[in-house]
């Protein structure tokens, strides 16, 4: 599973309609270029690919009167909205993916109802616990890794990672269940995107050929 599709669809959806550089700017604002594969080339490629797949609608925009280059603005389609929510739900429950998948899902989880997010996170905990039991069928954490030589450290790492993941998820469930954050249907959502022309304090400043015309 790749986080880039969820990130790009989510950014476009939050704007309603956005050109590629806006999407890139938002993802850099969120730090996604540090914790995922959301680099400029990947972002512009994802936009074009998902437009071809019917998940985004590409609007061709004429050059500005000031002489700027033409840009393509993207708008999420009905199919794209369905794919967005499918990816979001799957990413909240998938425990066996890279951390960027969960990170992307956390950034958009408030687009779902609170109770649904709680159910998805509980499902995540159950999946982690099931996976942990499968490891401990042939590895006993209480006896330590030494019995399997240094290879036992691999299983030791797996078990500790599973325990930490489950513990963190239970903490998130407690915070959400206690009323933290504003979820779908509860009021004005948190605004996490930059307005047109708003300065991004976390921009990398690196130029990419797609910045002007995508």
GROMACS .gro file of C-alpha atoms in nm:
model
  214
    1UNK     CA    1   0.000   0.000   0.000
    2UNK     CA    2   0.131   0.345  -0.089
    3UNK     CA    3   0.049   0.659   0.109
    4UNK     CA    4   0.087   0.894  -0.189
    5UNK     CA    5  -0.259   0.827  -0.336
    6UNK     CA    6  -0.433   0.892  -0.006
    7UNK     CA    7  -0.228   1.206   0.057
    8UNK     CA    8  -0.293   1.354  -0.287
    9UNK     CA    9  -0.663   1.269  -0.293
   10UNK     CA   10  -0.705   1.408   0.058
   11UNK     CA   11  -0.524   1.733  -0.023
   12UNK     CA   12  -0.728   1.793  -0.339
   13UNK     CA   13  -1.050   1.711  -0.155
   14UNK     CA   14  -0.975   1.960   0.123
   15UNK     CA   15  -0.923   2.240  -0.129
   16UNK     CA   16  -1.218   2.143  -0.346
   17UNK     CA   17  -1.007   2.229  -0.648
   18UNK     CA   18  -0.630   2.267  -0.653
   19UNK     CA   19  -0.337   2.280  -0.890
   20UNK     CA   20  -0.037   2.056  -0.845
   21UNK     CA   21   0.186   2.308  -0.677
   22UNK     CA   22  -0.082   2.372  -0.413
   23UNK     CA   23  -0.092   2.000  -0.340
   24UNK     CA   24   0.288   1.985  -0.318
   25UNK     CA   25   0.289   2.289  -0.089
   26UNK     CA   26   0.032   2.135   0.144
   27UNK     CA   27   0.217   1.806   0.170
   28UNK     CA   28   0.541   1.989   0.252
   29UNK     CA   29   0.347   2.195   0.509
   30UNK     CA   30   0.246   1.864   0.672
   31UNK     CA   31   0.606   1.738   0.654
   32UNK     CA   32   0.498   1.449   0.431
   33UNK     CA   33   0.816   1.480   0.224
   34UNK     CA   34   1.006   1.376   0.539
   35UNK     CA   35   0.797   1.074   0.642
   36UNK     CA   36   0.660   0.945   0.310
   37UNK     CA   37   0.743   0.916  -0.059
   38UNK     CA   38   0.554   1.241  -0.131
   39UNK     CA   39   0.831   1.404  -0.330
   40UNK     CA   40   0.743   1.654  -0.608
   41UNK     CA   41   0.785   1.405  -0.892
   42UNK     CA   42   0.569   1.148  -0.715
   43UNK     CA   43   0.298   1.406  -0.642
   44UNK     CA   44   0.273   1.531  -1.001
   45UNK     CA   45   0.282   1.175  -1.134
   46UNK     CA   46   0.003   1.070  -0.895
   47UNK     CA   47  -0.213   1.363  -1.002
   48UNK     CA   48  -0.179   1.278  -1.371
   49UNK     CA   49  -0.231   0.905  -1.315
   50UNK     CA   50  -0.539   0.949  -1.101
   51UNK     CA   51  -0.683   1.192  -1.356
   52UNK     CA   52  -0.637   0.921  -1.621
   53UNK     CA   53  -0.809   0.672  -1.389
   54UNK     CA   54  -1.109   0.900  -1.340
   55UNK     CA   55  -1.038   0.966  -0.972
   56UNK     CA   56  -0.961   1.331  -1.039
   57UNK     CA   57  -1.100   1.569  -1.299
   58UNK     CA   58  -0.837   1.788  -1.465
   59UNK     CA   59  -0.943   2.144  -1.550
   60UNK     CA   60  -0.720   2.317  -1.802
   61UNK     CA   61  -0.665   2.676  -1.689
   62UNK     CA   62  -0.566   2.950  -1.935
   63UNK     CA   63  -0.244   3.148  -1.876
   64UNK     CA   64  -0.282   3.445  -1.646
   65UNK     CA   65  -0.297   3.798  -1.787
   66UNK     CA   66   0.032   3.861  -1.609
   67UNK     CA   67   0.195   3.612  -1.841
   68UNK     CA   68   0.224   3.316  -1.604
   69UNK     CA   69   0.220   2.963  -1.744
   70UNK     CA   70  -0.108   2.772  -1.777
   71UNK     CA   71  -0.188   2.533  -1.496
   72UNK     CA   72  -0.405   2.229  -1.453
   73UNK     CA   73  -0.641   2.235  -1.158
   74UNK     CA   74  -0.767   1.908  -1.018
   75UNK     CA   75  -1.101   1.827  -0.858
   76UNK     CA   76  -1.189   1.496  -0.695
   77UNK     CA   77  -1.459   1.293  -0.871
   78UNK     CA   78  -1.727   1.069  -0.722
   79UNK     CA   79  -1.504   0.768  -0.796
   80UNK     CA   80  -1.211   0.950  -0.639
   81UNK     CA   81  -1.411   1.021  -0.325
   82UNK     CA   82  -1.498   0.653  -0.299
   83UNK     CA   83  -1.132   0.556  -0.342
   84UNK     CA   84  -1.027   0.818  -0.086
   85UNK     CA   85  -1.253   0.679   0.185
   86UNK     CA   86  -1.160   0.320   0.096
   87UNK     CA   87  -0.790   0.401   0.135
   88UNK     CA   88  -0.853   0.596   0.454
   89UNK     CA   89  -1.042   0.313   0.623
   90UNK     CA   90  -0.793   0.052   0.506
   91UNK     CA   91  -0.496   0.260   0.623
   92UNK     CA   92  -0.639   0.302   0.973
   93UNK     CA   93  -0.673  -0.073   1.020
   94UNK     CA   94  -0.364  -0.199   0.832
   95UNK     CA   95  -0.099  -0.282   1.092
   96UNK     CA   96   0.153  -0.441   0.855
   97UNK     CA   97   0.237  -0.139   0.639
   98UNK     CA   98   0.507   0.127   0.648
   99UNK     CA   99   0.452   0.406   0.904
  100UNK     CA  100   0.369   0.659   0.631
  101UNK     CA  101   0.041   0.477   0.557
  102UNK     CA  102  -0.086   0.523   0.914
  103UNK     CA  103   0.055   0.877   0.928
  104UNK     CA  104  -0.142   0.974   0.618
  105UNK     CA  105  -0.459   0.818   0.762
  106UNK     CA  106  -0.421   1.006   1.091
  107UNK     CA  107  -0.408   1.332   0.897
  108UNK     CA  108  -0.749   1.262   0.744
  109UNK     CA  109  -0.925   1.049   1.007
  110UNK     CA  110  -1.151   1.339   1.109
  111UNK     CA  111  -1.324   1.309   0.769
  112UNK     CA  112  -1.497   1.002   0.913
  113UNK     CA  113  -1.752   0.989   1.197
  114UNK     CA  114  -1.601   0.953   1.544
  115UNK     CA  115  -1.764   0.616   1.618
  116UNK     CA  116  -1.646   0.470   1.289
  117UNK     CA  117  -1.288   0.576   1.360
  118UNK     CA  118  -1.310   0.416   1.703
  119UNK     CA  119  -1.434   0.091   1.546
  120UNK     CA  120  -1.153   0.097   1.288
  121UNK     CA  121  -0.888   0.155   1.554
  122UNK     CA  122  -1.026  -0.128   1.768
  123UNK     CA  123  -1.003  -0.348   1.460
  124UNK     CA  124  -0.640  -0.238   1.428
  125UNK     CA  125  -0.569  -0.348   1.786
  126UNK     CA  126  -0.733  -0.686   1.724
  127UNK     CA  127  -0.521  -0.736   1.411
  128UNK     CA  128  -0.203  -0.651   1.599
  129UNK     CA  129  -0.292  -0.892   1.880
  130UNK     CA  130  -0.370  -1.171   1.632
  131UNK     CA  131  -0.039  -1.115   1.456
  132UNK     CA  132   0.149  -1.111   1.788
  133UNK     CA  133  -0.004  -1.447   1.887
  134UNK     CA  134   0.115  -1.597   1.558
  135UNK     CA  135   0.473  -1.491   1.639
  136UNK     CA  136   0.463  -1.619   1.996
  137UNK     CA  137   0.359  -1.964   1.876
  138UNK     CA  138   0.729  -2.025   1.811
  139UNK     CA  139   0.890  -1.747   2.014
  140UNK     CA  140   0.838  -1.695   2.388
  141UNK     CA  141   0.911  -1.331   2.480
  142UNK     CA  142   0.941  -1.411   2.852
  143UNK     CA  143   1.240  -1.637   2.784
  144UNK     CA  144   1.421  -1.366   2.592
  145UNK     CA  145   1.578  -1.385   2.247
  146UNK     CA  146   1.895  -1.572   2.347
  147UNK     CA  147   1.753  -1.919   2.289
  148UNK     CA  148   1.740  -1.852   1.916
  149UNK     CA  149   2.081  -1.691   1.900
  150UNK     CA  150   2.108  -1.342   1.762
  151UNK     CA  151   1.826  -1.428   1.518
  152UNK     CA  152   1.596  -1.418   1.818
  153UNK     CA  153   1.641  -1.041   1.824
  154UNK     CA  154   1.431  -1.023   1.507
  155UNK     CA  155   1.133  -1.182   1.680
  156UNK     CA  156   1.206  -0.974   1.989
  157UNK     CA  157   1.185  -0.659   1.778
  158UNK     CA  158   0.862  -0.774   1.616
  159UNK     CA  159   0.694  -0.844   1.949
  160UNK     CA  160   0.807  -0.516   2.107
  161UNK     CA  161   0.692  -0.325   1.798
  162UNK     CA  162   0.352  -0.494   1.815
  163UNK     CA  163   0.318  -0.417   2.185
  164UNK     CA  164   0.411  -0.052   2.129
  165UNK     CA  165   0.172  -0.023   1.835
  166UNK     CA  166  -0.117  -0.169   2.031
  167UNK     CA  167  -0.043   0.048   2.334
  168UNK     CA  168  -0.031   0.365   2.123
  169UNK     CA  169  -0.353   0.274   1.942
  170UNK     CA  170  -0.536   0.213   2.271
  171UNK     CA  171  -0.422   0.556   2.387
  172UNK     CA  172  -0.559   0.715   2.070
  173UNK     CA  173  -0.888   0.529   2.117
  174UNK     CA  174  -0.908   0.669   2.470
  175UNK     CA  175  -0.842   1.026   2.354
  176UNK     CA  176  -1.094   1.010   2.070
  177UNK     CA  177  -1.350   0.837   2.291
  178UNK     CA  178  -1.299   1.112   2.546
  179UNK     CA  179  -1.400   1.380   2.298
  180UNK     CA  180  -1.074   1.500   2.145
  181UNK     CA  181  -1.079   1.654   1.795
  182UNK     CA  182  -1.369   1.742   1.565
  183UNK     CA  183  -1.493   1.460   1.344
  184UNK     CA  184  -1.734   1.448   1.051
  185UNK     CA  185  -2.077   1.581   1.139
  186UNK     CA  186  -1.964   1.747   1.460
  187UNK     CA  187  -1.901   2.104   1.346
  188UNK     CA  188  -1.636   2.309   1.174
  189UNK     CA  189  -1.337   2.086   1.088
  190UNK     CA  190  -0.977   2.177   1.159
  191UNK     CA  191  -0.827   2.356   0.856
  192UNK     CA  192  -0.500   2.192   0.764
  193UNK     CA  193  -0.433   2.332   0.417
  194UNK     CA  194  -0.273   2.656   0.306
  195UNK     CA  195  -0.479   2.927   0.138
  196UNK     CA  196  -0.376   3.041  -0.211
  197UNK     CA  197  -0.069   3.261  -0.170
  198UNK     CA  198  -0.021   3.181   0.199
  199UNK     CA  199   0.344   3.141   0.289
  200UNK     CA  200   0.457   2.792   0.381
  201UNK     CA  201   0.718   2.808   0.661
  202UNK     CA  202   0.814   2.446   0.597
  203UNK     CA  203   0.862   2.461   0.219
  204UNK     CA  204   1.181   2.299   0.096
  205UNK     CA  205   1.235   2.568  -0.166
  206UNK     CA  206   1.353   2.309  -0.416
  207UNK     CA  207   1.234   2.373  -0.769
  208UNK     CA  208   1.079   2.099  -0.984
  209UNK     CA  209   0.983   2.118  -1.354
  210UNK     CA  210   0.623   2.040  -1.263
  211UNK     CA  211   0.585   2.337  -1.029
  212UNK     CA  212   0.481   2.580  -1.302
  213UNK     CA  213   0.244   2.384  -1.517
  214UNK     CA  214   0.088   2.094  -1.331
   0.00000   0.00000   0.00000
